[in-house]
Structure formats: C-alpha cells, structure tokens
Amino acid sequence: MSTRERGDIPTARRVVVKVGSSSISGENAHKIRPLVDALAAAHGRGTEVVLVSSGAIATGMPFLLLDERPTDLATQQAAAAVGQNILIYRYQEALRPFRIVAGQVLLTAGDLENATHRENARRAMERLLGLRILPVVNENDTVATHEIRFGDNDRLAALVAQLIGADALVLLSDIECLYTRPPDEPGALPISNVAFDDDLHGFEFGSVVVNSVGTGGAATKVSAARLAAASGIGVLVTHADLVGEALAGDDIGTWFEPHPVPSRSPITGVVRTG
C-alpha cells in the first residue's frame, strides 16, 4: 500500500532505507547492529526492506592506513574495493541472529540510464525480495568515475525506490529533522511536514557537505525526497539513531507527502549528478 503519512510505514509492503557513511563507519561502526535490529523488526512484520548503504570507502580507509578520505579517484576505488567486502560482512554478521541473508547489489549511474541494465537490476532485486533476502545497495565505487556518479546515495536511494516501486523511503541523517535553515543558526525552525506542492525556495538547506568519510547534507536529502515524492513515494528524513521509531511509524522527522497523482513511468534519461 502507498504510504500517505508516517503512520503508514509499519504496514507498507516495500520500504527503502538509506544510511550514510558517517552513521555506520569509523567510531560509529557499532551502530550497524541497532540499524539491523530495526530492519529485521520490519522484515519480521512482512515488510520487504531494501537498504541503501554508503560506507565502502570509509570502511576501507583504515585498512589502507588512510587517516582521511582520499581525493584521487584511484585510491577511492581501492578503498571501496576493500571496504565493500568488509561492510557487507558486517551487515551479514548483524543479520545472522535473525536468519536473514543479505544480498549485495552494486550499481552505477549507467546501470539506471541503460534500459537493459536497468531492467536487469530491477529483476534481480525483485527476485531477492521474493526470496526474502535483504538487498544491500551501494554505488559501485570501484568502477564509478567522477563523471558517471550519482553524486550521493540519497539520490541513489530515491532512484532505487522508484525502480522497485517502493511505498516509502527513509533517509537517515545526523539530525532528527530538517530545519528552515542550518539548525545551529538563530531562527532555525524544525520542519515536520512537506506537502507535495510546497514551495521550499525560501528555506536555507545549505550546499552539499563533504566530510572526512562521505558526501551529503540537507540539500541532497531534500532533492532526493522531492524526486521520490513526485513518484508517489512517501519520504521520511530523520536521525539514524531513530530508525526503529521511523519504521514503527512514530511522529518524528520531516515527512514529505507523496504526490497524489504520481507518475510511475520508468526511469529514463540522465540520472547522474557528478
């Protein structure tokens, strides 16, 4: 069923959850387990769950003895090759007590621009979900170049939600909700609900933030949420520590109402932003 409001999330047929690098790597690597606990609870209710997880490069950095995110493409690719293997292992270990199997799905922007590749990706994820596997999706950083990247995994999550016809998308952040301006500035007010036709041009979401382990920020989440909502997918933006509450339908975060007359046409054209 389509999620018209937050409270519908627990009964949604299919939900995509996106988590960023800073939430599950480095000193926060231990947070993979509570994240998986929440995903497993939703899975146990019968919800088909897809996780879009950043973190391959950040997870690989310590094994390459890197103290900060590399700036050159070749080293980024090397860190991703090492880190993706470790990241999926950590997810599988956390899922093991629930007898849930993770299925790794790595995509590039070209995969969603090419009709044949796009259909192959959709069919593979449909089969994984039908087998009650939990797909863990990430950008294929080992082969992606700066020119053909999605730009951030918030956008990838929105495109995956479109691709598989998800009912809801949960974008996990480092703040509990979005604000009318950066939350550390005077006059910043929390945003609880965004209607599909709300004009957000007066708000200051800032530019893309590049930190020591990943990319993203409020602006990318707003853009991704708008993209998914236009396709009839309800979107919740909230803190990664509140993923359990989010999937339980609690009144938290910023909710983007889905378009009441969505276009669910296949993804076409350019999807990259890099």
Short mmCIF file of C-alpha atoms in Angstrom, two decimals:
data_model
loop_
_atom_site.label_atom_id
_atom_site.label_comp_id
_atom_site.label_asym_id
_atom_site.label_seq_id
_atom_site.Cartn_x
_atom_site.Cartn_y
_atom_site.Cartn_z
CA MET A 1 0.00 0.00 0.00
CA SER A 2 1.12 3.56 -0.67
CA THR A 3 2.21 5.44 2.44
CA ARG A 4 0.25 8.68 2.70
CA GLU A 5 1.62 9.55 6.16
CA ARG A 6 4.27 8.42 8.66
CA GLY A 7 1.90 6.11 10.48
CA ASP A 8 1.52 4.00 7.34
CA ILE A 9 5.18 2.95 7.29
CA PRO A 10 4.77 -0.16 9.51
CA THR A 11 2.16 -1.57 7.14
CA ALA A 12 3.97 -0.65 3.93
CA ARG A 13 4.63 -3.51 1.55
CA ARG A 14 8.09 -2.30 0.50
CA VAL A 15 10.43 0.22 2.15
CA VAL A 16 13.83 1.57 1.13
CA VAL A 17 16.13 2.79 3.93
CA LYS A 18 19.26 4.83 3.22
CA VAL A 19 22.12 5.27 5.69
CA GLY A 20 25.24 7.40 5.22
CA SER A 21 28.91 6.68 5.75
CA SER A 22 29.29 8.70 8.94
CA SER A 23 26.47 6.75 10.62
CA ILE A 24 27.96 3.26 10.21
CA SER A 25 31.73 3.63 9.80
CA GLY A 26 34.71 4.64 11.92
CA GLU A 27 33.74 5.22 15.55
CA ASN A 28 30.11 4.59 14.58
CA ALA A 29 30.69 1.13 13.10
CA HIS A 30 28.99 -0.36 16.18
CA LYS A 31 25.74 1.31 15.08
CA ILE A 32 25.32 -1.25 12.31
CA ARG A 33 23.76 -3.62 14.85
CA PRO A 34 20.95 -1.34 16.08
CA LEU A 35 20.29 -0.36 12.47
CA VAL A 36 19.99 -4.02 11.52
CA ASP A 37 17.80 -4.70 14.57
CA ALA A 38 15.29 -2.15 13.24
CA LEU A 39 15.45 -3.50 9.70
CA ALA A 40 14.97 -7.06 10.99
CA ALA A 41 11.92 -5.99 13.00
CA ALA A 42 10.33 -4.54 9.86
CA HIS A 43 11.33 -7.63 7.90
CA GLY A 44 9.70 -9.76 10.58
CA ARG A 45 6.42 -7.86 10.13
CA GLY A 46 6.44 -8.92 6.49
CA THR A 47 7.77 -5.68 5.01
CA GLU A 48 10.14 -6.05 2.07
CA VAL A 49 13.17 -3.98 3.07
CA VAL A 50 15.95 -2.63 0.85
CA LEU A 51 18.95 -0.95 2.48
CA VAL A 52 20.94 1.62 0.51
CA SER A 53 24.20 1.92 2.42
CA SER A 54 27.11 4.24 1.87
CA GLY A 55 30.38 3.48 3.62
CA ALA A 56 32.56 1.37 1.33
CA ILE A 57 35.33 3.96 1.04
CA ALA A 58 35.12 4.98 4.70
CA THR A 59 35.21 1.35 5.84
CA GLY A 60 38.22 0.58 3.66
CA MET A 61 40.28 3.60 4.70
CA PRO A 62 41.77 2.12 7.94
CA PHE A 63 42.85 -1.00 6.07
CA LEU A 64 44.76 1.20 3.62
CA LEU A 65 46.22 3.15 6.58
CA LEU A 66 44.43 6.31 5.48
CA ASP A 67 43.52 8.93 8.07
CA GLU A 68 41.15 10.89 5.80
CA ARG A 69 39.07 10.33 2.70
CA PRO A 70 41.34 10.11 -0.38
CA THR A 71 40.91 12.77 -3.03
CA ASP A 72 42.30 10.89 -6.04
CA LEU A 73 39.99 8.54 -7.89
CA ALA A 74 42.30 5.52 -7.95
CA THR A 75 42.73 5.48 -4.17
CA GLN A 76 38.98 5.99 -3.68
CA GLN A 77 38.39 2.96 -5.90
CA ALA A 78 40.96 0.90 -3.99
CA ALA A 79 39.43 1.85 -0.62
CA ALA A 80 35.98 0.95 -1.95
CA ALA A 81 37.18 -2.45 -3.20
CA VAL A 82 38.48 -3.31 0.27
CA GLY A 83 35.73 -1.63 2.25
CA GLN A 84 32.71 -3.01 0.39
CA ASN A 85 33.74 -6.56 1.22
CA ILE A 86 34.11 -5.72 4.92
CA LEU A 87 30.92 -3.66 5.02
CA ILE A 88 28.73 -6.42 3.60
CA TYR A 89 30.37 -8.90 6.02
CA ARG A 90 29.45 -6.66 8.97
CA TYR A 91 25.86 -6.43 7.77
CA GLN A 92 25.62 -10.18 7.31
CA GLU A 93 27.05 -10.86 10.77
CA ALA A 94 24.50 -8.49 12.31
CA LEU A 95 21.68 -10.14 10.33
CA ARG A 96 22.72 -13.70 11.19
CA PRO A 97 20.84 -13.95 14.54
CA PHE A 98 17.63 -13.09 12.67
CA ARG A 99 18.32 -15.73 9.99
CA ILE A 100 18.18 -13.04 7.33
CA VAL A 101 20.56 -13.18 4.38
CA ALA A 102 21.96 -10.01 2.82
CA GLY A 103 22.29 -9.70 -0.95
CA GLN A 104 24.84 -7.22 -2.30
CA VAL A 105 23.72 -5.01 -5.21
CA LEU A 106 26.26 -2.55 -6.65
CA LEU A 107 25.06 -0.01 -9.21
CA THR A 108 26.47 2.78 -11.33
CA ALA A 109 24.54 5.66 -12.86
CA GLY A 110 24.99 3.98 -16.23
CA ASP A 111 23.10 0.94 -14.97
CA LEU A 112 19.97 3.04 -14.45
CA GLU A 113 20.35 5.03 -17.66
CA ASN A 114 20.60 1.94 -19.85
CA ALA A 115 17.19 0.29 -20.30
CA THR A 116 18.58 -3.26 -20.40
CA HIS A 117 20.81 -2.80 -17.36
CA ARG A 118 18.00 -1.06 -15.50
CA GLU A 119 15.61 -3.94 -16.13
CA ASN A 120 18.28 -6.44 -15.08
CA ALA A 121 18.78 -4.56 -11.81
CA ARG A 122 15.03 -4.37 -11.18
CA ARG A 123 14.54 -8.07 -11.92
CA ALA A 124 17.43 -9.09 -9.65
CA MET A 125 16.10 -7.05 -6.73
CA GLU A 126 12.56 -8.30 -7.26
CA ARG A 127 13.85 -11.87 -7.09
CA LEU A 128 15.93 -11.16 -3.99
CA LEU A 129 12.89 -9.67 -2.25
CA GLY A 130 10.75 -12.58 -3.37
CA LEU A 131 13.25 -14.92 -1.72
CA ARG A 132 13.09 -12.81 1.48
CA ILE A 133 16.69 -11.66 1.01
CA LEU A 134 17.57 -8.17 2.25
CA PRO A 135 19.29 -6.31 -0.62
CA VAL A 136 22.12 -4.00 0.45
CA VAL A 137 22.62 -1.47 -2.34
CA ASN A 138 25.57 0.86 -2.84
CA GLU A 139 27.12 2.78 -5.67
CA ASN A 140 29.83 0.68 -7.32
CA ASP A 141 32.66 2.99 -6.25
CA THR A 142 35.30 0.56 -7.50
CA VAL A 143 34.41 1.24 -11.14
CA ALA A 144 32.49 4.54 -11.00
CA THR A 145 34.32 7.66 -12.14
CA HIS A 146 33.70 11.27 -11.18
CA GLU A 147 31.89 11.82 -14.49
CA ILE A 148 29.37 9.00 -14.05
CA ARG A 149 28.50 9.11 -10.37
CA PHE A 150 25.05 9.51 -8.84
CA GLY A 151 26.54 12.33 -6.79
CA ASP A 152 25.31 11.00 -3.46
CA ASN A 153 23.49 7.95 -2.15
CA ASP A 154 20.40 9.96 -1.19
CA ARG A 155 19.70 10.31 -4.91
CA LEU A 156 20.59 6.66 -5.49
CA ALA A 157 18.08 5.67 -2.79
CA ALA A 158 15.34 7.73 -4.44
CA LEU A 159 16.07 6.14 -7.80
CA VAL A 160 16.10 2.63 -6.30
CA ALA A 161 12.77 3.37 -4.60
CA GLN A 162 11.37 4.39 -7.99
CA LEU A 163 12.89 1.38 -9.70
CA ILE A 164 11.27 -1.19 -7.41
CA GLY A 165 8.02 0.67 -6.75
CA ALA A 166 8.65 1.21 -3.04
CA ASP A 167 5.87 2.54 -0.83
CA ALA A 168 8.15 4.55 1.45
CA LEU A 169 11.70 5.87 1.60
CA VAL A 170 13.51 6.60 4.86
CA LEU A 171 16.57 8.85 4.55
CA LEU A 172 18.69 8.64 7.69
CA SER A 173 20.66 11.72 8.68
CA ASP A 174 22.69 13.15 11.57
CA ILE A 175 19.82 15.43 12.67
CA GLU A 176 16.35 14.48 13.85
CA CYS A 177 14.56 16.50 11.16
CA LEU A 178 15.12 19.20 8.56
CA TYR A 179 15.10 22.87 9.55
CA THR A 180 14.23 26.10 7.76
CA ARG A 181 17.92 27.00 7.95
CA PRO A 182 21.02 25.28 9.39
CA PRO A 183 19.94 24.17 12.89
CA ASP A 184 22.86 25.91 14.61
CA GLU A 185 21.76 29.31 13.28
CA PRO A 186 19.35 31.65 15.11
CA GLY A 187 15.75 31.39 13.98
CA ALA A 188 16.05 27.84 12.62
CA LEU A 189 12.69 26.08 12.91
CA PRO A 190 12.01 22.35 12.55
CA ILE A 191 10.01 21.22 9.52
CA SER A 192 7.53 18.48 10.37
CA ASN A 193 5.64 18.08 7.11
CA VAL A 194 6.21 18.99 3.46
CA ALA A 195 3.22 18.80 1.13
CA PHE A 196 3.91 17.67 -2.42
CA ASP A 197 3.31 21.19 -3.77
CA ASP A 198 5.05 23.19 -1.01
CA ASP A 199 7.45 25.89 -2.17
CA LEU A 200 10.74 25.40 -0.31
CA HIS A 201 12.74 28.11 -2.07
CA GLY A 202 12.69 30.37 0.99
CA PHE A 203 14.43 27.78 3.17
CA GLU A 204 18.21 27.51 3.56
CA PHE A 205 19.22 23.87 3.35
CA GLY A 206 22.83 24.63 2.52
CA SER A 207 25.09 23.05 -0.04
CA VAL A 208 26.40 19.51 -0.24
CA VAL A 209 28.62 18.73 2.74
CA VAL A 210 31.80 16.76 2.21
CA ASN A 211 33.19 15.44 5.48
CA SER A 212 36.09 13.15 6.32
CA VAL A 213 34.25 10.00 5.23
CA GLY A 214 31.41 10.86 2.86
CA THR A 215 29.28 13.34 0.97
CA GLY A 216 25.77 14.56 1.56
CA GLY A 217 23.80 17.08 3.57
CA ALA A 218 20.33 18.50 3.98
CA ALA A 219 20.22 19.82 0.41
CA THR A 220 20.79 16.38 -1.11
CA LYS A 221 18.10 14.86 1.11
CA VAL A 222 15.55 17.48 0.11
CA SER A 223 16.34 16.93 -3.57
CA ALA A 224 16.10 13.14 -3.22
CA ALA A 225 12.91 13.36 -1.17
CA ARG A 226 11.26 15.58 -3.78
CA LEU A 227 12.29 13.15 -6.52
CA ALA A 228 10.77 10.16 -4.73
CA ALA A 229 7.64 12.01 -3.59
CA ALA A 230 6.91 13.03 -7.19
CA SER A 231 6.65 9.31 -7.95
CA GLY A 232 4.11 8.74 -5.19
CA ILE A 233 6.59 7.56 -2.57
CA GLY A 234 6.28 8.98 0.95
CA VAL A 235 9.65 10.04 2.36
CA LEU A 236 10.80 10.45 5.96
CA VAL A 237 14.05 12.22 6.86
CA THR A 238 15.29 11.64 10.41
CA HIS A 239 18.29 10.75 12.56
CA ALA A 240 19.97 7.39 12.02
CA ASP A 241 19.61 6.62 15.74
CA LEU A 242 15.82 6.83 15.32
CA VAL A 243 15.49 4.26 12.56
CA GLY A 244 13.47 1.94 14.82
CA GLU A 245 10.99 4.70 15.61
CA ALA A 246 10.86 5.69 11.94
CA LEU A 247 9.96 2.18 10.78
CA ALA A 248 7.42 1.91 13.62
CA GLY A 249 5.57 4.96 12.28
CA ASP A 250 6.32 7.31 15.17
CA ASP A 251 5.70 11.04 14.79
CA ILE A 252 9.31 12.07 14.18
CA GLY A 253 11.45 13.66 11.48
CA THR A 254 10.39 15.52 8.36
CA TRP A 255 7.70 13.84 6.25
CA PHE A 256 7.45 14.52 2.51
CA GLU A 257 3.94 13.73 1.35
CA PRO A 258 3.74 11.65 -1.84
CA HIS A 259 2.20 13.20 -4.94
CA PRO A 260 -1.48 12.21 -5.04
CA VAL A 261 -1.36 11.60 -8.79
CA PRO A 262 2.17 10.26 -9.27
CA SER A 263 3.92 9.34 -12.44
CA ARG A 264 5.39 5.85 -12.07
CA SER A 265 6.94 5.81 -15.51
CA PRO A 266 10.31 4.01 -15.78
CA ILE A 267 13.47 5.97 -15.02
CA THR A 268 14.74 7.46 -18.26
CA GLY A 269 17.40 9.93 -19.28
CA VAL A 270 20.38 11.12 -17.31
CA VAL A 271 20.39 10.12 -13.64
CA ARG A 272 23.94 11.14 -12.75
CA THR A 273 24.79 14.34 -10.91
CA GLY A 274 28.56 14.19 -10.61
#
